[in-house]
Structures are given as structure tokens and as C-alpha cells.
Tab-separated table of C-alpha atoms and ligand atoms in Angstrom:
chain	number	residue	atom	x	y	z
A	1	MET	CA	-144.473	66.729	51.729
A	2	THR	CA	-147.667	65.708	53.488
A	3	ASP	CA	-148.548	68.993	55.194
A	4	PRO	CA	-150.810	71.367	53.254
A	5	LEU	CA	-148.865	73.990	51.302
A	6	PRO	CA	-148.820	77.298	53.161
A	7	LEU	CA	-150.127	80.479	51.575
A	8	GLY	CA	-147.502	82.068	49.372
A	9	ALA	CA	-145.998	78.700	48.360
A	10	THR	CA	-145.115	78.218	44.697
A	11	ILE	CA	-146.857	75.730	42.429
A	12	GLY	CA	-144.845	74.834	39.328
A	13	ILE	CA	-146.780	74.045	36.168
A	14	LEU	CA	-145.237	72.216	33.217
A	15	GLY	CA	-146.829	73.658	30.081
A	16	GLY	CA	-147.969	77.222	29.432
A	17	GLY	CA	-151.174	76.819	27.412
A	18	GLN	CA	-154.715	77.751	28.396
A	19	LEU	CA	-154.961	75.012	31.008
A	20	GLY	CA	-151.800	76.289	32.694
A	21	ARG	CA	-153.239	79.791	32.488
A	22	MET	CA	-156.487	78.873	34.223
A	23	LEU	CA	-154.575	76.820	36.824
A	24	SER	CA	-152.386	79.866	37.537
A	25	VAL	CA	-155.446	82.054	38.061
A	26	ALA	CA	-156.917	79.475	40.455
A	27	ALA	CA	-153.596	79.261	42.327
A	28	ALA	CA	-153.476	83.049	42.688
A	29	ARG	CA	-157.050	83.101	43.994
A	30	LEU	CA	-156.005	80.734	46.790
A	31	GLY	CA	-152.975	82.836	47.688
A	32	PHE	CA	-150.338	80.725	45.943
A	33	ARG	CA	-147.712	81.716	43.423
A	34	SER	CA	-147.370	79.917	40.104
A	35	HIS	CA	-144.285	79.268	38.010
A	36	ILE	CA	-144.710	78.139	34.396
A	37	PHE	CA	-142.160	76.011	32.531
A	38	GLU	CA	-142.753	76.219	28.774
A	39	PRO	CA	-140.460	75.908	25.750
A	40	GLY	CA	-142.525	78.251	23.525
A	41	ALA	CA	-142.289	82.042	23.671
A	42	ASN	CA	-145.112	84.200	25.044
A	43	PRO	CA	-147.247	81.381	26.498
A	44	PRO	CA	-150.875	82.185	27.477
A	45	ALA	CA	-150.154	81.088	31.060
A	46	GLY	CA	-147.164	83.442	31.245
A	47	HIS	CA	-149.485	86.476	31.187
A	48	VAL	CA	-150.976	85.565	34.557
A	49	ALA	CA	-148.242	83.560	36.339
A	50	ASP	CA	-145.725	84.912	38.846
A	51	ALA	CA	-142.756	83.492	36.970
A	52	VAL	CA	-142.024	81.851	33.628
A	53	THR	CA	-139.080	79.716	32.604
A	54	THR	CA	-138.671	79.597	28.837
A	55	ALA	CA	-136.604	76.485	28.145
A	56	GLY	CA	-136.804	73.055	26.573
A	57	TYR	CA	-137.685	69.900	28.517
A	58	ASP	CA	-134.125	68.707	27.806
A	59	ASP	CA	-132.523	71.719	29.512
A	60	ALA	CA	-131.299	70.170	32.776
A	61	THR	CA	-130.016	73.450	34.199
A	62	ALA	CA	-133.353	75.194	33.642
A	63	LEU	CA	-135.325	72.240	35.006
A	64	HIS	CA	-133.127	72.132	38.094
A	65	ALA	CA	-133.607	75.848	38.787
A	66	PHE	CA	-137.358	75.544	38.147
A	67	ALA	CA	-137.705	72.622	40.582
A	68	GLN	CA	-135.713	74.525	43.184
A	69	ALA	CA	-138.090	77.486	42.908
A	70	CYS	CA	-141.241	75.338	43.403
A	71	ASP	CA	-142.849	73.630	46.408
A	72	VAL	CA	-144.812	71.180	44.239
A	73	VAL	CA	-144.958	70.633	40.489
A	74	THR	CA	-147.973	69.726	38.347
A	75	PHE	CA	-148.566	69.692	34.582
A	76	GLU	CA	-151.157	70.709	32.039
A	77	PHE	CA	-150.401	68.046	29.421
A	78	GLU	CA	-149.560	64.360	29.603
A	79	ASN	CA	-146.626	64.134	27.220
A	80	VAL	CA	-143.977	65.580	29.508
A	81	PRO	CA	-140.689	63.773	28.688
A	82	THR	CA	-139.766	61.155	31.294
A	83	ASP	CA	-136.208	62.478	31.769
A	84	ALA	CA	-137.553	65.901	32.725
A	85	LEU	CA	-139.849	64.308	35.308
A	86	ASP	CA	-136.966	62.232	36.736
A	87	LEU	CA	-134.905	65.351	37.227
A	88	ILE	CA	-137.707	67.368	38.842
A	89	GLU	CA	-138.832	64.514	41.085
A	90	ARG	CA	-135.409	64.319	42.703
A	91	GLN	CA	-136.043	67.798	44.113
A	92	VAL	CA	-139.766	68.311	44.547
A	93	PRO	CA	-142.974	66.224	44.476
A	94	ILE	CA	-144.872	65.932	41.179
A	95	ARG	CA	-148.649	65.677	41.449
A	96	PRO	CA	-150.420	63.733	40.007
A	97	GLY	CA	-147.693	61.088	40.203
A	98	ARG	CA	-145.640	59.372	37.544
A	99	GLU	CA	-147.835	56.286	37.263
A	100	ALA	CA	-150.796	58.271	35.923
A	101	LEU	CA	-148.560	59.846	33.296
A	102	ARG	CA	-146.941	56.558	32.316
A	103	ILE	CA	-150.321	54.970	31.751
A	104	SER	CA	-152.038	57.815	29.939
A	105	GLN	CA	-149.067	58.567	27.648
A	106	ASP	CA	-149.644	55.296	25.816
A	107	ARG	CA	-153.057	54.202	24.525
A	108	LEU	CA	-152.153	50.509	24.679
A	109	THR	CA	-150.949	50.684	28.305
A	110	GLU	CA	-154.031	52.747	29.165
A	111	LYS	CA	-156.454	50.257	27.628
A	112	ASN	CA	-154.811	47.310	29.387
A	113	PHE	CA	-154.904	49.220	32.690
A	114	LEU	CA	-158.616	50.043	32.296
A	115	GLN	CA	-159.485	46.493	31.287
A	116	ASP	CA	-157.550	45.081	34.257
A	117	LEU	CA	-159.655	47.347	36.486
A	118	GLY	CA	-162.768	45.635	35.125
A	119	LEU	CA	-163.884	48.634	33.049
A	120	SER	CA	-165.188	48.273	29.489
A	121	VAL	CA	-163.135	49.661	26.626
A	122	ALA	CA	-163.610	49.425	22.839
A	123	PRO	CA	-162.283	46.166	21.341
A	124	PHE	CA	-158.650	46.780	20.407
A	125	ALA	CA	-155.569	45.157	18.912
A	126	ASP	CA	-151.913	46.118	19.174
A	127	VAL	CA	-150.351	47.309	15.899
A	128	PRO	CA	-146.630	47.658	16.693
A	129	ASP	CA	-145.646	47.654	12.993
A	130	ALA	CA	-146.934	47.239	9.419
A	131	LYS	CA	-146.762	43.430	9.644
A	132	ALA	CA	-149.265	43.393	12.519
A	133	MET	CA	-151.910	45.365	10.628
A	134	ALA	CA	-153.489	42.450	8.730
A	135	ALA	CA	-153.992	40.347	11.877
A	136	ALA	CA	-155.410	43.369	13.727
A	137	VAL	CA	-157.926	44.015	10.945
A	138	ASP	CA	-158.897	40.315	10.940
A	139	GLN	CA	-159.498	40.504	14.689
A	140	ILE	CA	-161.237	43.892	14.982
A	141	GLY	CA	-162.786	44.288	11.520
A	142	ALA	CA	-164.314	47.526	10.251
A	143	PRO	CA	-165.529	50.141	10.853
A	144	SER	CA	-162.588	50.806	13.145
A	145	ILE	CA	-160.072	53.511	14.005
A	146	LEU	CA	-156.314	53.236	13.910
A	147	LYS	CA	-154.814	55.439	16.643
A	148	THR	CA	-151.156	56.121	17.366
A	149	ARG	CA	-150.198	54.874	20.824
A	150	ARG	CA	-148.581	58.183	21.739
A	151	PHE	CA	-148.995	61.916	21.090
A	152	GLY	CA	-152.558	61.826	19.762
A	153	TYR	CA	-154.948	64.612	20.697
A	154	ASP	CA	-157.997	66.365	19.224
A	155	GLY	CA	-158.411	63.575	16.668
A	156	LYS	CA	-154.773	63.865	15.510
A	157	GLY	CA	-152.825	60.641	14.935
A	158	GLN	CA	-156.008	58.799	13.906
A	159	ALA	CA	-157.191	57.175	10.699
A	160	ARG	CA	-160.591	55.587	10.087
A	161	LEU	CA	-161.204	52.285	8.312
A	162	ARG	CA	-164.669	52.085	6.788
A	163	ASP	CA	-163.801	48.762	5.215
A	164	PRO	CA	-160.978	46.220	5.771
A	165	LYS	CA	-159.517	47.260	2.429
A	166	ASP	CA	-158.789	50.727	3.882
A	167	ALA	CA	-156.062	49.110	6.037
A	168	ASP	CA	-153.032	50.112	3.941
A	169	GLY	CA	-154.220	53.697	3.493
A	170	ALA	CA	-154.940	54.074	7.203
A	171	TYR	CA	-151.543	52.678	8.146
A	172	ALA	CA	-149.815	55.044	5.696
A	173	GLN	CA	-151.694	57.954	7.303
A	174	ILE	CA	-150.203	57.341	10.750
A	175	GLN	CA	-146.710	57.119	9.188
A	176	GLY	CA	-145.545	53.886	10.748
A	177	ALA	CA	-146.030	54.956	14.375
A	178	PRO	CA	-146.833	52.157	16.873
A	179	ALA	CA	-150.622	52.100	17.099
A	180	VAL	CA	-153.755	50.346	18.299
A	181	LEU	CA	-156.679	49.412	16.085
A	182	GLU	CA	-159.942	50.145	17.875
A	183	GLY	CA	-163.360	48.787	16.969
A	184	PHE	CA	-165.878	51.536	16.247
A	185	VAL	CA	-168.218	51.925	19.212
A	186	ASP	CA	-171.881	52.382	18.346
A	187	PHE	CA	-172.548	55.035	20.980
A	188	SER	CA	-175.617	57.217	21.423
A	189	HIS	CA	-173.630	60.086	22.925
A	190	GLU	CA	-170.384	60.945	24.683
A	191	VAL	CA	-170.000	62.088	28.278
A	192	SER	CA	-167.104	62.806	30.584
A	193	VAL	CA	-166.522	62.845	34.290
A	194	ILE	CA	-164.119	65.334	35.814
A	195	ALA	CA	-162.967	63.727	39.029
A	196	ALA	CA	-160.610	64.808	41.796
A	197	ARG	CA	-158.712	63.027	44.544
A	198	SER	CA	-156.924	64.628	47.474
A	199	VAL	CA	-153.653	63.675	49.164
A	200	SER	CA	-155.673	61.999	51.923
A	201	GLY	CA	-157.610	59.898	49.379
A	202	ASP	CA	-160.932	61.748	49.339
A	203	VAL	CA	-162.668	61.604	45.960
A	204	ALA	CA	-165.085	64.158	44.514
A	205	CYS	CA	-166.620	64.149	41.031
A	206	PHE	CA	-168.297	66.949	39.143
A	207	ASP	CA	-171.587	66.134	37.442
A	208	PRO	CA	-170.951	64.304	34.155
A	209	GLY	CA	-171.082	66.563	31.091
A	210	GLU	CA	-172.289	65.621	27.620
A	211	ASN	CA	-169.772	66.287	24.861
A	212	VAL	CA	-170.232	67.025	21.180
A	213	HIS	CA	-167.182	66.917	18.911
A	214	ARG	CA	-166.681	68.582	15.539
A	215	ASP	CA	-163.836	67.455	13.290
A	216	GLY	CA	-162.360	65.510	16.223
A	217	ILE	CA	-162.248	68.619	18.470
A	218	LEU	CA	-164.553	69.204	21.435
A	219	HIS	CA	-167.274	71.646	20.369
A	220	THR	CA	-169.661	71.783	23.333
A	221	THR	CA	-170.124	70.292	26.797
A	222	THR	CA	-173.574	70.470	28.369
A	223	VAL	CA	-174.583	69.721	31.941
A	224	PRO	CA	-176.576	67.861	32.970
A	225	ALA	CA	-175.709	65.063	30.534
A	226	ARG	CA	-178.458	62.757	29.312
A	227	LEU	CA	-177.864	59.865	31.716
A	228	ASN	CA	-180.247	57.895	33.872
A	229	THR	CA	-179.526	57.468	37.577
A	230	ALA	CA	-177.802	54.106	37.143
A	231	GLN	CA	-175.558	55.450	34.362
A	232	ARG	CA	-174.725	58.559	36.368
A	233	THR	CA	-173.734	56.450	39.368
A	234	ASP	CA	-171.710	54.100	37.163
A	235	ALA	CA	-169.831	56.988	35.559
A	236	VAL	CA	-168.810	58.383	38.924
A	237	LEU	CA	-167.868	54.971	40.361
A	238	MET	CA	-165.725	54.227	37.302
A	239	ALA	CA	-163.850	57.510	37.733
A	240	GLY	CA	-163.356	56.790	41.443
A	241	ARG	CA	-161.967	53.339	40.701
A	242	ILE	CA	-159.429	54.821	38.264
A	243	LEU	CA	-158.340	57.507	40.750
A	244	ASN	CA	-157.880	55.029	43.582
A	245	ALA	CA	-156.000	52.505	41.424
A	246	LEU	CA	-153.517	55.236	40.465
A	247	ASP	CA	-153.274	56.632	44.030
A	248	TYR	CA	-154.008	59.821	42.142
A	249	VAL	CA	-153.718	63.375	43.459
A	250	GLY	CA	-155.396	66.109	41.411
A	251	VAL	CA	-158.065	66.337	38.712
A	252	LEU	CA	-158.531	63.664	36.052
A	253	GLY	CA	-160.844	63.612	33.027
A	254	VAL	CA	-162.560	60.367	32.003
A	255	GLU	CA	-164.206	60.300	28.561
A	256	LEU	CA	-166.995	57.768	28.161
A	257	PHE	CA	-169.169	56.445	25.336
A	258	VAL	CA	-172.812	55.822	26.282
A	259	THR	CA	-174.095	52.617	24.657
A	260	SER	CA	-177.104	50.344	25.143
A	261	GLN	CA	-174.685	47.868	26.781
A	262	GLY	CA	-173.411	50.409	29.324
A	263	LEU	CA	-170.589	52.917	29.573
A	264	ILE	CA	-167.334	52.360	27.705
A	265	VAL	CA	-164.173	54.279	28.595
A	266	ASN	CA	-162.689	56.060	25.578
A	267	GLU	CA	-159.693	57.620	27.305
A	268	ILE	CA	-158.445	59.266	30.461
A	269	ALA	CA	-156.535	62.528	30.799
A	270	PRO	CA	-154.419	63.027	33.943
A	271	ARG	CA	-155.110	66.752	34.161
A	272	VAL	CA	-157.794	69.382	34.073
A	273	HIS	CA	-159.859	68.845	30.945
A	274	ASN	CA	-161.573	70.949	28.295
A	275	SER	CA	-164.881	69.200	29.049
A	276	GLY	CA	-164.626	70.506	32.630
A	277	HIS	CA	-164.520	74.201	31.733
A	278	TRP	CA	-168.265	74.517	32.438
A	279	THR	CA	-167.453	74.177	36.160
A	280	GLN	CA	-166.065	77.747	36.114
A	281	ASN	CA	-169.604	79.108	35.958
A	282	GLY	CA	-171.673	76.161	37.185
A	283	CYS	CA	-170.031	75.310	40.510
A	284	THR	CA	-168.810	77.061	43.630
A	285	VAL	CA	-165.403	75.417	43.238
A	286	ASP	CA	-164.305	74.752	39.638
A	287	GLN	CA	-161.968	72.092	38.254
A	288	PHE	CA	-158.956	74.410	38.306
A	289	GLU	CA	-159.354	75.294	41.976
A	290	GLN	CA	-160.070	71.641	42.770
A	291	HIS	CA	-156.791	70.642	41.105
A	292	ILE	CA	-154.802	73.322	42.916
A	293	ARG	CA	-156.381	72.343	46.249
A	294	ALA	CA	-155.502	68.684	45.654
A	295	VAL	CA	-151.876	69.221	44.601
A	296	ALA	CA	-151.412	71.686	47.475
A	297	GLY	CA	-152.527	69.022	49.940
A	298	TRP	CA	-155.654	70.972	50.832
A	299	PRO	CA	-159.086	69.398	51.300
A	300	LEU	CA	-161.214	69.228	48.137
A	301	GLY	CA	-163.834	71.944	47.716
A	302	ASP	CA	-167.572	71.769	47.133
A	303	GLY	CA	-167.936	71.008	43.419
A	304	SER	CA	-171.706	70.609	43.429
A	305	ARG	CA	-173.464	72.160	40.444
A	306	TYR	CA	-175.846	75.083	40.958
A	307	ALA	CA	-176.697	75.816	37.314
A	308	ASP	CA	-177.213	74.108	33.979
A	309	VAL	CA	-174.461	75.174	31.601
A	310	THR	CA	-173.348	74.737	28.011
A	311	MET	CA	-169.664	75.335	27.351
A	312	GLU	CA	-168.754	76.132	23.748
A	313	ASN	CA	-165.165	76.245	22.527
A	314	LEU	CA	-164.073	79.234	20.458
A	315	ILE	CA	-161.864	77.797	17.758
A	316	GLY	CA	-159.954	79.745	15.091
A	317	ASP	CA	-162.250	82.292	13.410
A	318	ASP	CA	-164.864	81.906	16.160
A	319	MET	CA	-162.924	84.810	17.666
A	320	ASP	CA	-164.744	87.094	15.171
A	321	ARG	CA	-167.881	86.401	17.221
A	322	VAL	CA	-166.414	87.802	20.448
A	323	PRO	CA	-168.024	91.286	20.226
A	324	ALA	CA	-171.477	89.722	19.749
A	325	LEU	CA	-170.866	87.137	22.463
A	326	ALA	CA	-169.736	89.837	24.872
A	327	ALA	CA	-173.166	91.438	24.534
A	328	GLU	CA	-175.100	88.221	25.333
A	329	ARG	CA	-176.819	87.741	28.660
A	330	ASP	CA	-176.099	84.758	30.903
A	331	LEU	CA	-172.808	84.132	29.151
A	332	ALA	CA	-169.266	84.138	30.559
A	333	LEU	CA	-166.366	84.674	28.162
A	334	HIS	CA	-163.014	83.025	28.817
A	335	LEU	CA	-160.308	84.084	26.354
A	336	TYR	CA	-156.797	82.667	26.359
A	337	GLY	CA	-154.826	85.688	25.115
A	338	LYS	CA	-153.188	83.750	22.258
A	339	ALA	CA	-151.301	86.074	19.944
A	340	GLU	CA	-152.220	84.317	16.712
A	341	THR	CA	-155.530	82.874	15.536
A	342	LYS	CA	-155.132	79.656	13.537
A	343	PRO	CA	-157.715	77.231	12.118
A	344	GLY	CA	-158.364	74.471	14.666
A	345	ARG	CA	-156.666	76.408	17.471
A	346	LYS	CA	-158.522	76.725	20.767
A	347	MET	CA	-158.691	80.482	21.415
A	348	GLY	CA	-161.214	80.620	24.239
A	349	HIS	CA	-164.558	79.299	25.374
A	350	VAL	CA	-167.902	80.573	26.592
A	351	ASN	CA	-170.121	79.215	29.345
A	352	ARG	CA	-173.831	79.830	28.765
A	353	ILE	CA	-176.099	79.506	31.769
A	354	ILE	CA	-179.269	77.683	30.714
A	355	ARG	CA	-182.406	79.057	32.360
B	1	AMP	P1	-160.001	60.396	20.965
B	1	AMP	O1	-158.868	61.224	20.429
B	1	AMP	O2	-159.647	58.977	21.192
B	1	AMP	O3	-160.668	61.041	22.142
B	1	AMP	O4	-161.124	60.416	19.812
B	1	AMP	C1	-161.747	61.621	19.402
B	1	AMP	C2	-163.207	61.353	19.055
B	1	AMP	O5	-163.319	60.358	17.997
B	1	AMP	C3	-164.016	60.746	20.193
B	1	AMP	O6	-164.460	61.711	21.103
B	1	AMP	C4	-165.154	60.098	19.423
B	1	AMP	O7	-166.088	61.052	18.990
B	1	AMP	C5	-164.434	59.523	18.231
B	1	AMP	N1	-163.973	58.157	18.530
B	1	AMP	C6	-162.769	57.828	19.035
B	1	AMP	N2	-162.671	56.487	19.207
B	1	AMP	C7	-163.833	55.949	18.822
B	1	AMP	C8	-164.343	54.615	18.763
B	1	AMP	N3	-163.623	53.550	19.115
B	1	AMP	N4	-165.606	54.445	18.295
B	1	AMP	C9	-166.349	55.514	17.895
B	1	AMP	N5	-165.912	56.793	17.907
B	1	AMP	C10	-164.679	57.031	18.368
């Protein structure tokens, strides 16, 4: 499919969380239908989508019917099982493509890919098993962070080494999963670039945002980020290089550490990203619409920023603050409709316009 999707076409989304929900809303706003595929019951995206398939990623019959009902398929998380993608791809295009998923599903593959592109990453060593840990600690030293190669998010699957003698404890914490040991980067702050690429290869980046984490989870993103002109240009060029190398279609998040030696890539996410939620109230076209436009084969929209914004995540009991937040001026509430509040669970976010 190279022609733009016509109005009324159906965009399939693998995953029914808040990102799928906000993608569905953006799809509806552009006149498309959305179809969510999600194993869990009552997914947040299901409340706003046109159709929901509730089935596991190993259910070939359900995947087949889902693919048949869609004109293009995208995803809201990077750990979609490969077999499910194989099955879908035989029937309908998946955007972004498989290569971006293959690379970002595995921290080691991702780091090698970024390094081969000439981008800086934290020093790292492969830790395929317990035997490799001692050599990795000799090479990287401490402080450092042991991260599982796969399935890590929001600081999960990570263990810190303050001292080389923490090695055994850290390895026990990740329960024998293949991992990488990463040197601790002495950064002044963290930023991210939300970048988009269209089917025809056009690239557009939103202004970099500055991110603050709490307990490994994103707490706030503020735009503009504290970056000088050279750093800002570098950040955008780095994101563009990654998009082009992957022949990427859609929105991609690039997380960067700002250091006195330049920008270091922490990780990439082949999807819309929590640190891009500020675009909903700071730009004419937000990251969700930009992603839908790209996967639909439409031209990218104008993502230039018209306001300074701080996005704050509402996590767990932060939901108790909703009545007070709803009364604040210059604040947009975005709630995900999750049935149950749990500690550490992302329940919503707010965008505060800074005047
Ligand atoms: P990640 O899951 O890799 O995004 O890591 C979550 C957070 O841990 C990052 O946003 C940083 O705040 C911190 N972090 C991760 N890796 C490093 C590193 N190599 N050096 C310093 N801080 C790190």
C-alpha cells in the first residue's frame, strides 16, 4: 500500500493501553476507524475504539480475523511477539516496520545499532549468563546498571551496582535473564526527542522535552528543554539519523542524556512516547495525530510548538488530586479510564501551560 489511506479506513492497533487509546482518538479525529487487539479485558483503548478483539497474541484465528479487518496495523508497545507479527504481515502492512521492533526489543541489539550509526551510548558489556558477569564488571566498573536485554520498562528489569562487590546481588535481582551492564552516565539532565517520518521519507521532530523521573518512572516533561542551540540541533539530527536508518514510518521516541561531552542515547522507543504527551496541548498537531498521519500514508502535520508546557504523569494515588486539578487554570486533564488504581500505575496526565 503506497496510496494514502482513504477516510473511513481501519487502523489496527496492537495493545489497548493509554497509548492505544490516544491513538484511537487521533484516528477518529481524522475520519479513520480503529480496531484494538488486546489480550486483557476492558482495555482503556477499547472505550474509544470502533472495534476490540480480546485474544492472546498466540491466537492465530483471532489475529487472522483482526488483520483481515484492518487496512494497516500499528502498535503501542514494542514487545509484540514475532509470530504474531509474521501472521499479520502476510495480510496487511505493519507500520513502523519489523526492523524497528527487532532492534528496540533487545537492549544489546539496540546499543550496537546506535553505535554503528555513530551515535554515543553509555559504555556497555554483554552479560549473557552468570559467568560473564565478572568480566563485565571488570570492563565497565561501578557505578553501573545491570539491565535485562528484553522486557524492561519504567525502571523494571534493572539493578544498580554502587560497587563491584554488588555484582552477585545485582545479578540475582534480574533472575538470570540475559542482560547488559551499562556504565553510569554522569548526566546533568535527561531530554527526549519525539520524531516522525512519513511513508515518503519526510522527517519532522517536535521540540525536545526535558524529563524528570521518580522511582524509574517518568514524572514530568517540560518544554522547552534546557539545551543550547548546538545541542538542540544535535538532538534532532540524531533522531533523524535513526529514523532514516530504520526506513521508519511513524513516531519514535529517543531518550537522551545531556552531558558535558555531548548527548548520549539512552534508548529508543518505536512508538508514541509518554514524554511526547505535552504535544497534545502545545502543538497544532500532536504526536498521536502525527503517528496516525504517518502510518496512514498521509503527509506529516505541523508539529511546531506554540506554548511552553509541563506534562505531569498521574500515577496511582495521584488520582485523588483530580478534583483539585480539574479546577486549575491553564491545565488540561487527560485520564485513561483505567478501572483500578494501583501504586506505580499510570492513570492519566496533565498538561500545564506555562505563561
Ligand atoms: P531506562 O529504563 O533505561 O530508560 O532507565 C530509566 C532511568 O534510569 C533513566 O531515565 C535514567 O534516569 C536512569 N538511567 C538508566 N540508565 C542509566 C545510565 N547508564 N546512567 C545513568 N542513569 C541511567
